[in-house]
PDB file of C-alpha atoms in Angstrom:
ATOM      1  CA  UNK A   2      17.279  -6.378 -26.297  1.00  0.00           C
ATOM      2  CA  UNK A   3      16.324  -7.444 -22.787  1.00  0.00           C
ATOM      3  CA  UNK A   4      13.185  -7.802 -20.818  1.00  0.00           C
ATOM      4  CA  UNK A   5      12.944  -8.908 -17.197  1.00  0.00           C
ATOM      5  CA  UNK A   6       9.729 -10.326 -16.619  1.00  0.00           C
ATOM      6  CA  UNK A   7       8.513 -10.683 -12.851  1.00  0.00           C
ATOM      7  CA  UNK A   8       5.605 -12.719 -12.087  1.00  0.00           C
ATOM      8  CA  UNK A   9       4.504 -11.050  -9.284  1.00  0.00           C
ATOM      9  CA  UNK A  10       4.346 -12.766  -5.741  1.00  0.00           C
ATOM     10  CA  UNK A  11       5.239 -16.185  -4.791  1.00  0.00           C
ATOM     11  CA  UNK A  12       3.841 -19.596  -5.044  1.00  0.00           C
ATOM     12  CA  UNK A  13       3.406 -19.988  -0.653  1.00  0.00           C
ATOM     13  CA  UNK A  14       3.933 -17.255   2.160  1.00  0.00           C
ATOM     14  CA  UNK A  15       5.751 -14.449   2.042  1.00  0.00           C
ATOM     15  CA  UNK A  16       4.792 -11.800  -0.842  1.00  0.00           C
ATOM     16  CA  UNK A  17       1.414 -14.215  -1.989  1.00  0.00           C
ATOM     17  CA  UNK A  18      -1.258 -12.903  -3.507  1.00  0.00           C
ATOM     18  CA  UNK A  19      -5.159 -12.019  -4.762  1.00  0.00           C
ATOM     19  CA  UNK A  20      -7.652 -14.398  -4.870  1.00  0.00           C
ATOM     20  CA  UNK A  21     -10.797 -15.203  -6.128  1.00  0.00           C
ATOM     21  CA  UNK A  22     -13.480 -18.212  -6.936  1.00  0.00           C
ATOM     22  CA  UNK A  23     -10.637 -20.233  -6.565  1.00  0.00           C
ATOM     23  CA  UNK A  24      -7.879 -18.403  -8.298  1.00  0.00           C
ATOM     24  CA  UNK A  25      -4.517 -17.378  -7.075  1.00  0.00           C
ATOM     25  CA  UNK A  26      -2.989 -14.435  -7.972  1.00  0.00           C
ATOM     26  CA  UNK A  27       0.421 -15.881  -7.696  1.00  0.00           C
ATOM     27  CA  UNK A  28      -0.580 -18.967 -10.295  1.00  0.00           C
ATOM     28  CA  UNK A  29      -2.120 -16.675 -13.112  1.00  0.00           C
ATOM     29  CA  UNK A  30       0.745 -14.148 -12.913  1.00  0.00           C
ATOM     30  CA  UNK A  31       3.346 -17.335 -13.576  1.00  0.00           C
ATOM     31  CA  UNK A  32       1.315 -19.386 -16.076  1.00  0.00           C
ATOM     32  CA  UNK A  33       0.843 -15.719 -18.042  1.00  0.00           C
ATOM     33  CA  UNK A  34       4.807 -14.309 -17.892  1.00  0.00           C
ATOM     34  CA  UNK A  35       5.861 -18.100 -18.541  1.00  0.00           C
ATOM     35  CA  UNK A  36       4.166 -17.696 -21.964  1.00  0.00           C
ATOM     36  CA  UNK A  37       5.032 -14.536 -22.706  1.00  0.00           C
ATOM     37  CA  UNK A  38       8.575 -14.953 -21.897  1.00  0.00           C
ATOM     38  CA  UNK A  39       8.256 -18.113 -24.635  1.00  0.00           C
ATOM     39  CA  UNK A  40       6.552 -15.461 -27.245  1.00  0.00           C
ATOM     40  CA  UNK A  41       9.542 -12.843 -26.608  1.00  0.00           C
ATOM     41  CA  UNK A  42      12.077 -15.313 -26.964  1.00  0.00           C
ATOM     42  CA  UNK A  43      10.388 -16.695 -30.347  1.00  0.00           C
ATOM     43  CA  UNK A  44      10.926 -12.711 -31.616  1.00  0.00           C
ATOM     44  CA  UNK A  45      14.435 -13.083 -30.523  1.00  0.00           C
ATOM     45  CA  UNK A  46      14.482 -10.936 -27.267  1.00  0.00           C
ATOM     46  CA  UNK A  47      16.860 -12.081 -24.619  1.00  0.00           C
ATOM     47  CA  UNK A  48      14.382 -12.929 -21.463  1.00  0.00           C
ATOM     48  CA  UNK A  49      14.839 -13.749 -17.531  1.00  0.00           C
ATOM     49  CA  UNK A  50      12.376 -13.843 -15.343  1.00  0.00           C
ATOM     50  CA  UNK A  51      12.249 -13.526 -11.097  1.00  0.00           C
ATOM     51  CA  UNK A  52      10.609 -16.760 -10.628  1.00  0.00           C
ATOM     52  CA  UNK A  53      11.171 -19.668 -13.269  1.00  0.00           C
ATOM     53  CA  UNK A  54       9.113 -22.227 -12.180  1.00  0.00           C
ATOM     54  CA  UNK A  55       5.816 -21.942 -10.648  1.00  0.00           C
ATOM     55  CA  UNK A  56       6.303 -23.089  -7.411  1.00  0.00           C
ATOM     56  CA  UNK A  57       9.195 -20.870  -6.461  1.00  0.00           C
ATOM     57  CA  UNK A  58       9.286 -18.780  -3.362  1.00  0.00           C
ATOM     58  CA  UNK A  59      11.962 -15.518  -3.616  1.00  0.00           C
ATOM     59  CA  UNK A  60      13.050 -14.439   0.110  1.00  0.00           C
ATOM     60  CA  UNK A  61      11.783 -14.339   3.409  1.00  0.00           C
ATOM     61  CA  UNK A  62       9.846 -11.411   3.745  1.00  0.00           C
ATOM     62  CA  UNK A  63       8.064  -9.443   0.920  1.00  0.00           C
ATOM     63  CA  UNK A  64      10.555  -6.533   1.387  1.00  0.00           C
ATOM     64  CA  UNK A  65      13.247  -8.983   0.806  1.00  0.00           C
ATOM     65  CA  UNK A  66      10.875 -10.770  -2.198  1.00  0.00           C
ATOM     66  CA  UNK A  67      10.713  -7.349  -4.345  1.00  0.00           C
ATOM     67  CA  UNK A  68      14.252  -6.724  -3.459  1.00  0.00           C
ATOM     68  CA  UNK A  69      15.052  -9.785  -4.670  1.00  0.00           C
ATOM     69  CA  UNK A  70      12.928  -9.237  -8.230  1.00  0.00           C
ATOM     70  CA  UNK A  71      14.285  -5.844  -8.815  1.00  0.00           C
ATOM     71  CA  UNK A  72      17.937  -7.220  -8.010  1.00  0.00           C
ATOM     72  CA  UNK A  73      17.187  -9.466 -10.501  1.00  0.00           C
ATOM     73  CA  UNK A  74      16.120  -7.383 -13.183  1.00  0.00           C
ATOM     74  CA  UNK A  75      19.318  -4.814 -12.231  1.00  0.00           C
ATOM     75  CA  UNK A  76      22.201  -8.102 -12.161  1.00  0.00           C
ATOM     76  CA  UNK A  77      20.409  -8.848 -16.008  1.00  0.00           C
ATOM     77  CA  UNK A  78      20.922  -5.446 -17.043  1.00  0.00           C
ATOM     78  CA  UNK A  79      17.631  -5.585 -18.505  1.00  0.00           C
ATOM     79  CA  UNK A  80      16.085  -2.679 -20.944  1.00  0.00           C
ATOM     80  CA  UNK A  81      13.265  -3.001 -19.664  1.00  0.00           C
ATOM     81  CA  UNK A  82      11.133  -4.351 -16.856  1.00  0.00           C
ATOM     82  CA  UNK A  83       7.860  -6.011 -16.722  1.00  0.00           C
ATOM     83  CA  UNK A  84       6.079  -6.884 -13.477  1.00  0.00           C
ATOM     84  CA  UNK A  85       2.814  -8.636 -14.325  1.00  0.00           C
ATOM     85  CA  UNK A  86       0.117  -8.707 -11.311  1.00  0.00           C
ATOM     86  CA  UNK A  87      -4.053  -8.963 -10.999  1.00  0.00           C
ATOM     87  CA  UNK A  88      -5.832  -7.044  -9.487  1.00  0.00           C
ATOM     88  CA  UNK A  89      -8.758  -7.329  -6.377  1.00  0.00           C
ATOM     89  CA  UNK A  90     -10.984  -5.016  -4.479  1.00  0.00           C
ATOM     90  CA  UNK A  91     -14.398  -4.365  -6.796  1.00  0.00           C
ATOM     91  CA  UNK A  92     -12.871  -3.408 -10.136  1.00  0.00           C
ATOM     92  CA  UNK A  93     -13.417  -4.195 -13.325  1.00  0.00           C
ATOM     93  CA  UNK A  94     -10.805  -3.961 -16.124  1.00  0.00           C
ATOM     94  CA  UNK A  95      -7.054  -4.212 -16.796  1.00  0.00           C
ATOM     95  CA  UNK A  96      -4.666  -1.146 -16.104  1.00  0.00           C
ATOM     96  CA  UNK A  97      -1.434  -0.623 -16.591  1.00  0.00           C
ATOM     97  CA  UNK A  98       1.392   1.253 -14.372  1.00  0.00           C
ATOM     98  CA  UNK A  99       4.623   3.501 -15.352  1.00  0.00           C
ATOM     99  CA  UNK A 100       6.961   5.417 -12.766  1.00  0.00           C
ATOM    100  CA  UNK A 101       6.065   8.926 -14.699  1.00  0.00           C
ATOM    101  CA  UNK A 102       4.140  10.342 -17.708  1.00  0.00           C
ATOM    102  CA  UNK A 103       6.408  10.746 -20.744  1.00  0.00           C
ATOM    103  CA  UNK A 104       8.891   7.870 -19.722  1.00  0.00           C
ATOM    104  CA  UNK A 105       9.920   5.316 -21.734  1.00  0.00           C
ATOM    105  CA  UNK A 106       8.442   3.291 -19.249  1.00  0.00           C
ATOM    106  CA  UNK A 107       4.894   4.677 -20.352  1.00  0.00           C
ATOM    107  CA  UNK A 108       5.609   4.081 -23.463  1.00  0.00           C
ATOM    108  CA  UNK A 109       5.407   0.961 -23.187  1.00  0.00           C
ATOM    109  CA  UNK A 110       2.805   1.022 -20.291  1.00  0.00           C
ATOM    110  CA  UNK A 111       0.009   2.906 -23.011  1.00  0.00           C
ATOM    111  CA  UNK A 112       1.167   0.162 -26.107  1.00  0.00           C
ATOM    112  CA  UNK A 113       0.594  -3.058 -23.032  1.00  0.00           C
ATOM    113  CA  UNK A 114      -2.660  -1.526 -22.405  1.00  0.00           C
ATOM    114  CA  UNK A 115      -3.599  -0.707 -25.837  1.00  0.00           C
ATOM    115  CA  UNK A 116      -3.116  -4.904 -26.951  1.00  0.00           C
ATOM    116  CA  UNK A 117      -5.295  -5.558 -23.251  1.00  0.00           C
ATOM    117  CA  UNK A 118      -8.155  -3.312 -24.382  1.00  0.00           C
ATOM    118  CA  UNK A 119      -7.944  -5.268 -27.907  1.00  0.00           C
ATOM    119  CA  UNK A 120      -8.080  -8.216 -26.722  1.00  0.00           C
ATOM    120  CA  UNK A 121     -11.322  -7.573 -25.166  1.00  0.00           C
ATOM    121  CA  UNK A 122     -10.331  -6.399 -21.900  1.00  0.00           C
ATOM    122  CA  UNK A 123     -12.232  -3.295 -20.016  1.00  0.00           C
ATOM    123  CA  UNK A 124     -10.054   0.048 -19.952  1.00  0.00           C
ATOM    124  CA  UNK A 125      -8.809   1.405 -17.083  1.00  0.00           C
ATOM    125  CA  UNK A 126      -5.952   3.057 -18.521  1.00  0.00           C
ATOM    126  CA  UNK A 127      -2.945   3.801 -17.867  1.00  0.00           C
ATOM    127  CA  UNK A 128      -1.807   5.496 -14.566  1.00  0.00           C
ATOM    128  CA  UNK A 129       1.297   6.827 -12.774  1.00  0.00           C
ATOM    129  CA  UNK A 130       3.122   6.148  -9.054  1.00  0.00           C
ATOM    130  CA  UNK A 131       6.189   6.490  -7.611  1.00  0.00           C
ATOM    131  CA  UNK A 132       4.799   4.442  -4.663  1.00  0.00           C
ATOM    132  CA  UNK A 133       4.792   0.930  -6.557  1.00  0.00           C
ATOM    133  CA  UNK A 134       8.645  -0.925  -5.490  1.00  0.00           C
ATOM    134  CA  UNK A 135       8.928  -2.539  -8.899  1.00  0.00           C
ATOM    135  CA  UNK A 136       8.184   0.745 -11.070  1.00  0.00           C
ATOM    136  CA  UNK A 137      11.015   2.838  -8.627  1.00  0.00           C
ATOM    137  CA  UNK A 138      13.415   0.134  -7.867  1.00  0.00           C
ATOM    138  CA  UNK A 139      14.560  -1.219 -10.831  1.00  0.00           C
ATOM    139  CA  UNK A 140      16.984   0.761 -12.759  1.00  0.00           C
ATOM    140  CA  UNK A 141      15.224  -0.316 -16.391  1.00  0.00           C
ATOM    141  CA  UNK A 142      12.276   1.727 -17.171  1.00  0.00           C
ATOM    142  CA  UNK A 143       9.436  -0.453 -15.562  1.00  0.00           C
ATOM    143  CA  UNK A 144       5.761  -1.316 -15.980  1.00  0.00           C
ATOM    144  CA  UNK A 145       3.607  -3.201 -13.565  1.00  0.00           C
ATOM    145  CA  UNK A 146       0.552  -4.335 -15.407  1.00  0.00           C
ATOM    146  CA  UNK A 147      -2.173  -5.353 -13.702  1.00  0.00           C
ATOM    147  CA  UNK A 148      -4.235  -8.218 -15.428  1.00  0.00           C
ATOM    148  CA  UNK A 149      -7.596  -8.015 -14.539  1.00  0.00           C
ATOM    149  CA  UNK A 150      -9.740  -8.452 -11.236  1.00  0.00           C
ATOM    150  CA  UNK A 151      -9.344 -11.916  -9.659  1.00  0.00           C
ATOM    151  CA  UNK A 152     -12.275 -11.149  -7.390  1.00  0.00           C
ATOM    152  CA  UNK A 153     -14.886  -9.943 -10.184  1.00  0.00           C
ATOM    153  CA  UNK A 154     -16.578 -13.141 -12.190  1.00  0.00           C
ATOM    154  CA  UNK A 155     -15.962 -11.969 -15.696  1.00  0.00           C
ATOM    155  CA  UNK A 156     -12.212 -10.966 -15.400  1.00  0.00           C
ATOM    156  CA  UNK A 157     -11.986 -14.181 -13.324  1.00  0.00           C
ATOM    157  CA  UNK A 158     -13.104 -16.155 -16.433  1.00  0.00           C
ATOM    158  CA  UNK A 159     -10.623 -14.235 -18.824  1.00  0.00           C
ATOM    159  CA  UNK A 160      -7.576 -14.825 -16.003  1.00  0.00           C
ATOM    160  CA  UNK A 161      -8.953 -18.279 -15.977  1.00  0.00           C
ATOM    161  CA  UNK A 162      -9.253 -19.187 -19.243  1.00  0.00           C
ATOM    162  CA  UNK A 163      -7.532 -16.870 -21.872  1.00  0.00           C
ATOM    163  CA  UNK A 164      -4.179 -16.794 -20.210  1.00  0.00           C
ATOM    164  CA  UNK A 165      -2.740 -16.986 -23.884  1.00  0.00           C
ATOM    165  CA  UNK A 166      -4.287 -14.252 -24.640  1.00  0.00           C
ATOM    166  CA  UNK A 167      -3.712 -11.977 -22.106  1.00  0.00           C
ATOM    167  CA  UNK A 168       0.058 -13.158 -22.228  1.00  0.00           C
ATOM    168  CA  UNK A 169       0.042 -12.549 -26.483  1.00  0.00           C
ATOM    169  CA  UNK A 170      -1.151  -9.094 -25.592  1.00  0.00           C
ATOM    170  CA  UNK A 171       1.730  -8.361 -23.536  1.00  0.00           C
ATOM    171  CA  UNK A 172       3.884  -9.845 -25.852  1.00  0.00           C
ATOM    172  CA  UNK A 173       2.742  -7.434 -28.688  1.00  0.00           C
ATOM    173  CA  UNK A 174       2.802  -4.060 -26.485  1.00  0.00           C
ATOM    174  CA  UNK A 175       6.446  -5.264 -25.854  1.00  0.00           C
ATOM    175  CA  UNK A 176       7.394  -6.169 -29.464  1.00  0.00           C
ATOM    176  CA  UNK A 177       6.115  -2.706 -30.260  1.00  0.00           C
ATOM    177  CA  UNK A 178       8.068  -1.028 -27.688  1.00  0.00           C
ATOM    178  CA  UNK A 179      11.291  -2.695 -29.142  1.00  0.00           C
ATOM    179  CA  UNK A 180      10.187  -2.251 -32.351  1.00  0.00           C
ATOM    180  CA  UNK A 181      10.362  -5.830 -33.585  1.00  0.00           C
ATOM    181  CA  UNK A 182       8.213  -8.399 -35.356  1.00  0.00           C
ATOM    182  CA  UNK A 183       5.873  -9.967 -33.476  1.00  0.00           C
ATOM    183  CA  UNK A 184       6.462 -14.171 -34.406  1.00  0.00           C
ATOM    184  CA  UNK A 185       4.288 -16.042 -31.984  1.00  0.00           C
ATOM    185  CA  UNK A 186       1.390 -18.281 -31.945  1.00  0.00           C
ATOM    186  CA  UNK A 187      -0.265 -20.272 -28.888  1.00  0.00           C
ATOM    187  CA  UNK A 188       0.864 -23.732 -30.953  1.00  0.00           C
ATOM    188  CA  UNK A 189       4.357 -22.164 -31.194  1.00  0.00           C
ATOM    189  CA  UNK A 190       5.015 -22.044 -27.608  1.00  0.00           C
ATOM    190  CA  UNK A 191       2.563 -25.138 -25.906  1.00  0.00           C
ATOM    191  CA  UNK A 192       5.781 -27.372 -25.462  1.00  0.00           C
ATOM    192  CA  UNK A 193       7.745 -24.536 -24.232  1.00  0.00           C
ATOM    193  CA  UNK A 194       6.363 -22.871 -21.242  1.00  0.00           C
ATOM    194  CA  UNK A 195       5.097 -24.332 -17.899  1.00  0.00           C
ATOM    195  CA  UNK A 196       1.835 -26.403 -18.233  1.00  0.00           C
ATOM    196  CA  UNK A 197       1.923 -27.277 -14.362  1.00  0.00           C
ATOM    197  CA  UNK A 198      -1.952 -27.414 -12.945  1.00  0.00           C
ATOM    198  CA  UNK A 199      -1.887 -25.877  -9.929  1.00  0.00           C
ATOM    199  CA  UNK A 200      -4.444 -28.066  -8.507  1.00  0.00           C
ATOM    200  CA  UNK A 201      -1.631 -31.028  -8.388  1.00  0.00           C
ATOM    201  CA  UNK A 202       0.644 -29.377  -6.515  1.00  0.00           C
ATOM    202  CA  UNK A 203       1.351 -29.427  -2.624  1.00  0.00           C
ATOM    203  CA  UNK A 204       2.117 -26.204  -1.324  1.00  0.00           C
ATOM    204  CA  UNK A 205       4.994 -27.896   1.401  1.00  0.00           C
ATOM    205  CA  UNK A 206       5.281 -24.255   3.032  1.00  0.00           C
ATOM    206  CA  UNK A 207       4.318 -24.142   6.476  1.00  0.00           C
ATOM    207  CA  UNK A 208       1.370 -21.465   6.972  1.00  0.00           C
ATOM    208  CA  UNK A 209       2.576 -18.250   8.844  1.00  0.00           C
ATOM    209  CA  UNK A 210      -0.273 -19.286  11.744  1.00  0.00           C
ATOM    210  CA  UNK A 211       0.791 -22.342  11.817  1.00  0.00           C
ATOM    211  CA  UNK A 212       3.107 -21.571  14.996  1.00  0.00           C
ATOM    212  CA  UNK A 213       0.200 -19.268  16.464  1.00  0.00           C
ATOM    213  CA  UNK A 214      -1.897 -22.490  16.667  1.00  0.00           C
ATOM    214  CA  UNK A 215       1.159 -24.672  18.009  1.00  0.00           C
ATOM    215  CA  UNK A 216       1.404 -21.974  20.885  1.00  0.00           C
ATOM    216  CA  UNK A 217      -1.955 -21.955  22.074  1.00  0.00           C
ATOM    217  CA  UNK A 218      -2.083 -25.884  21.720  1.00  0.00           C
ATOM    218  CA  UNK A 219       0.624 -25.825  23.936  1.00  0.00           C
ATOM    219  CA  UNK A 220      -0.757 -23.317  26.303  1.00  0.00           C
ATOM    220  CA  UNK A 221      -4.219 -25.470  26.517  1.00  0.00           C
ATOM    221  CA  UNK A 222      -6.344 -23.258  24.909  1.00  0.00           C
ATOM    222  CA  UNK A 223      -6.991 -24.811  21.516  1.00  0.00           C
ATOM    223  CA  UNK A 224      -7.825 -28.417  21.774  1.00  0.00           C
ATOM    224  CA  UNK A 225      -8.066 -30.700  18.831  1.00  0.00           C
ATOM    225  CA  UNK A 226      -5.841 -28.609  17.039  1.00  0.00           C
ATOM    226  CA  UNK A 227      -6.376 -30.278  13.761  1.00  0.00           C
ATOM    227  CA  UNK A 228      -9.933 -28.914  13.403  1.00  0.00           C
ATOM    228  CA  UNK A 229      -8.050 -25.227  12.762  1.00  0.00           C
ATOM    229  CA  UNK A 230      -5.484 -26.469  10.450  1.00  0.00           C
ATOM    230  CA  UNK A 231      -7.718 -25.307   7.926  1.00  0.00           C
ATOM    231  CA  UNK A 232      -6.186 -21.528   8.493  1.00  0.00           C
ATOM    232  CA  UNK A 233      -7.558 -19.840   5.203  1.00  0.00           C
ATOM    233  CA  UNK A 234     -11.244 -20.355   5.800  1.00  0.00           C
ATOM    234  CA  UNK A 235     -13.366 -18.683   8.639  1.00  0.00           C
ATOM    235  CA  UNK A 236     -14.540 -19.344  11.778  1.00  0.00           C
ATOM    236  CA  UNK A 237     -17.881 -19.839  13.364  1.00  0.00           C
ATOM    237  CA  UNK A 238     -19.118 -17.660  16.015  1.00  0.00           C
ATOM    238  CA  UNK A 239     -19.360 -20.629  18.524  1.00  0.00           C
ATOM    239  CA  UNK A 240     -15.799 -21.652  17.859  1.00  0.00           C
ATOM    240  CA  UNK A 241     -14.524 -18.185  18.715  1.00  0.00           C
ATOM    241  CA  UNK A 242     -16.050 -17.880  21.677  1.00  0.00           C
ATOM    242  CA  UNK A 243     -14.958 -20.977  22.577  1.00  0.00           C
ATOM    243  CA  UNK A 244     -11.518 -19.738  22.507  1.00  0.00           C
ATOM    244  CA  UNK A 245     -11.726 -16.120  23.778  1.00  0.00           C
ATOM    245  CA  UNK A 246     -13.526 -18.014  27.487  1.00  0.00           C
ATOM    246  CA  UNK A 247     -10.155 -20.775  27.263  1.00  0.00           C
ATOM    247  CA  UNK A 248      -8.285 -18.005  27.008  1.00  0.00           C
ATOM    248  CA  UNK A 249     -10.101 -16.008  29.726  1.00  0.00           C
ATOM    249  CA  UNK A 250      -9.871 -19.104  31.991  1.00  0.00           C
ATOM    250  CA  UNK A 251      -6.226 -19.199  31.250  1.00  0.00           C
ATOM    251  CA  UNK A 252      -5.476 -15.795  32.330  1.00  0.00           C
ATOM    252  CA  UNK A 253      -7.502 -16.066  35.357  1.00  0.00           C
ATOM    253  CA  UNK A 254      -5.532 -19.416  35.837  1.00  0.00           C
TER     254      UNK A 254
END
């Protein structure tokens, strides 16, 4: 059997994701899939995944990132794929996502969720859309399961610091699914999946508005560009309106 895991969105710009008290989306969902592609291939399923190392980057765009993922999953011929995410907004909870009801892609959606809620996460459930590009694109039935919420403290904690066992309970939802043994154990895999910390790497990707801030350098409305390099964290008030009357100045110039 085959499973195409896809560790949803990409290390730097485009397709990146959540984040929360210092988490990234795109690091969780790698670190997780990483170890659950170990524990599948330890029950002798075949595995590939859309991004095999953690700093990886797939396309330019994010229509041409989840092209690229469900391509992947299609050129595998995989049986089945898995797109792992977390969720944001003021949840609580893991949940768990299949094209239709009935499918043999909820099948598997309701036995992922099942091993989530055992493991001590809070039940969503398991719902339905034909909206989601990695639950309609790919031509294996397909499951996007979504984690936990990056952005509330106590999922945080669990994406933080039981990645094995959110990972073994995908592993076991998937085992079921197949109908195999599940063989695994967190010492049986430590020397086989990606132990990167995400802390020691440099993200080398120029940020998207980083050619915003060369333009108005060059126009003369930002000076002492490096003081806005920081491009993820806000602004004050004062240093807004410091730019919106340069601007104005400009256009009267």
């Amino acid at each position: 059997m085959k499973v195409f895991l896809d560790p949803g969105h990409n290390f730097a710009p485009p397709d990146t994701g959540a984040t929360g008290f210092g988490l990234r989306e795109q690091d969780v969902t790698f670190q997780v899939a990483d170890t659950v592609r170990a524990l599948l291939e330890l029950s002798g399923v075949d595995v590939r995944m859309s991004r095999n190392n953690l700093t990886d980057i797939l396309g330019r765009t994010v229509t041409e990132s989840l092209t690229l993922r469900a391509q992947g999953s299609d050129d595998f011929g995989a049986d089945y794929c898995v797109s792992i995410h977390c969720n944001a907004g003021g949840g609580i909870g893991a949940e768990t996502y299949a094209f239709v009801s009935g499918s043999f892609g909820d099948q598997l959606a309701q036995k992922i969720q099942a091993q989530l809620v055992n493991m001590g996460m809070r039940n969503r459930g398991v719902k339905y859309s034909q909206d989601l590009f990695m639950l309609r694109r790919p031509k294996a039935p397909a499951v996007l399961v979504e984690l936990g919420f990056i952005d509330n403290a106590n999922d945080n904690d669990i994406l933080r610091n039981r990645q094995f066992d959110l990972a073994e309970a995908v592993t076991k939802g998937i085992c079921e699914q197949l109908n195999i043994d599940y063989k695994g154990g967190e010492d049986d895999v430590t020397d086989v999946v990606d132990t990167t910390d995400t802390n020691d790497v440099t993200d080398t990707t120029e940020h998207w508005a980083k050619q915003y801030l060369d333009s108005l350098t060059a126009a003369g409305i930002v000076e002492n560009p490096e003081k806005w390099e920081d491009f993820d964290n806000p602004v004050t008030k004062g240093l807004l309106l410091a730019l919106v009357d340069k601007m104005m100045d400009n256009l009267k110039g």
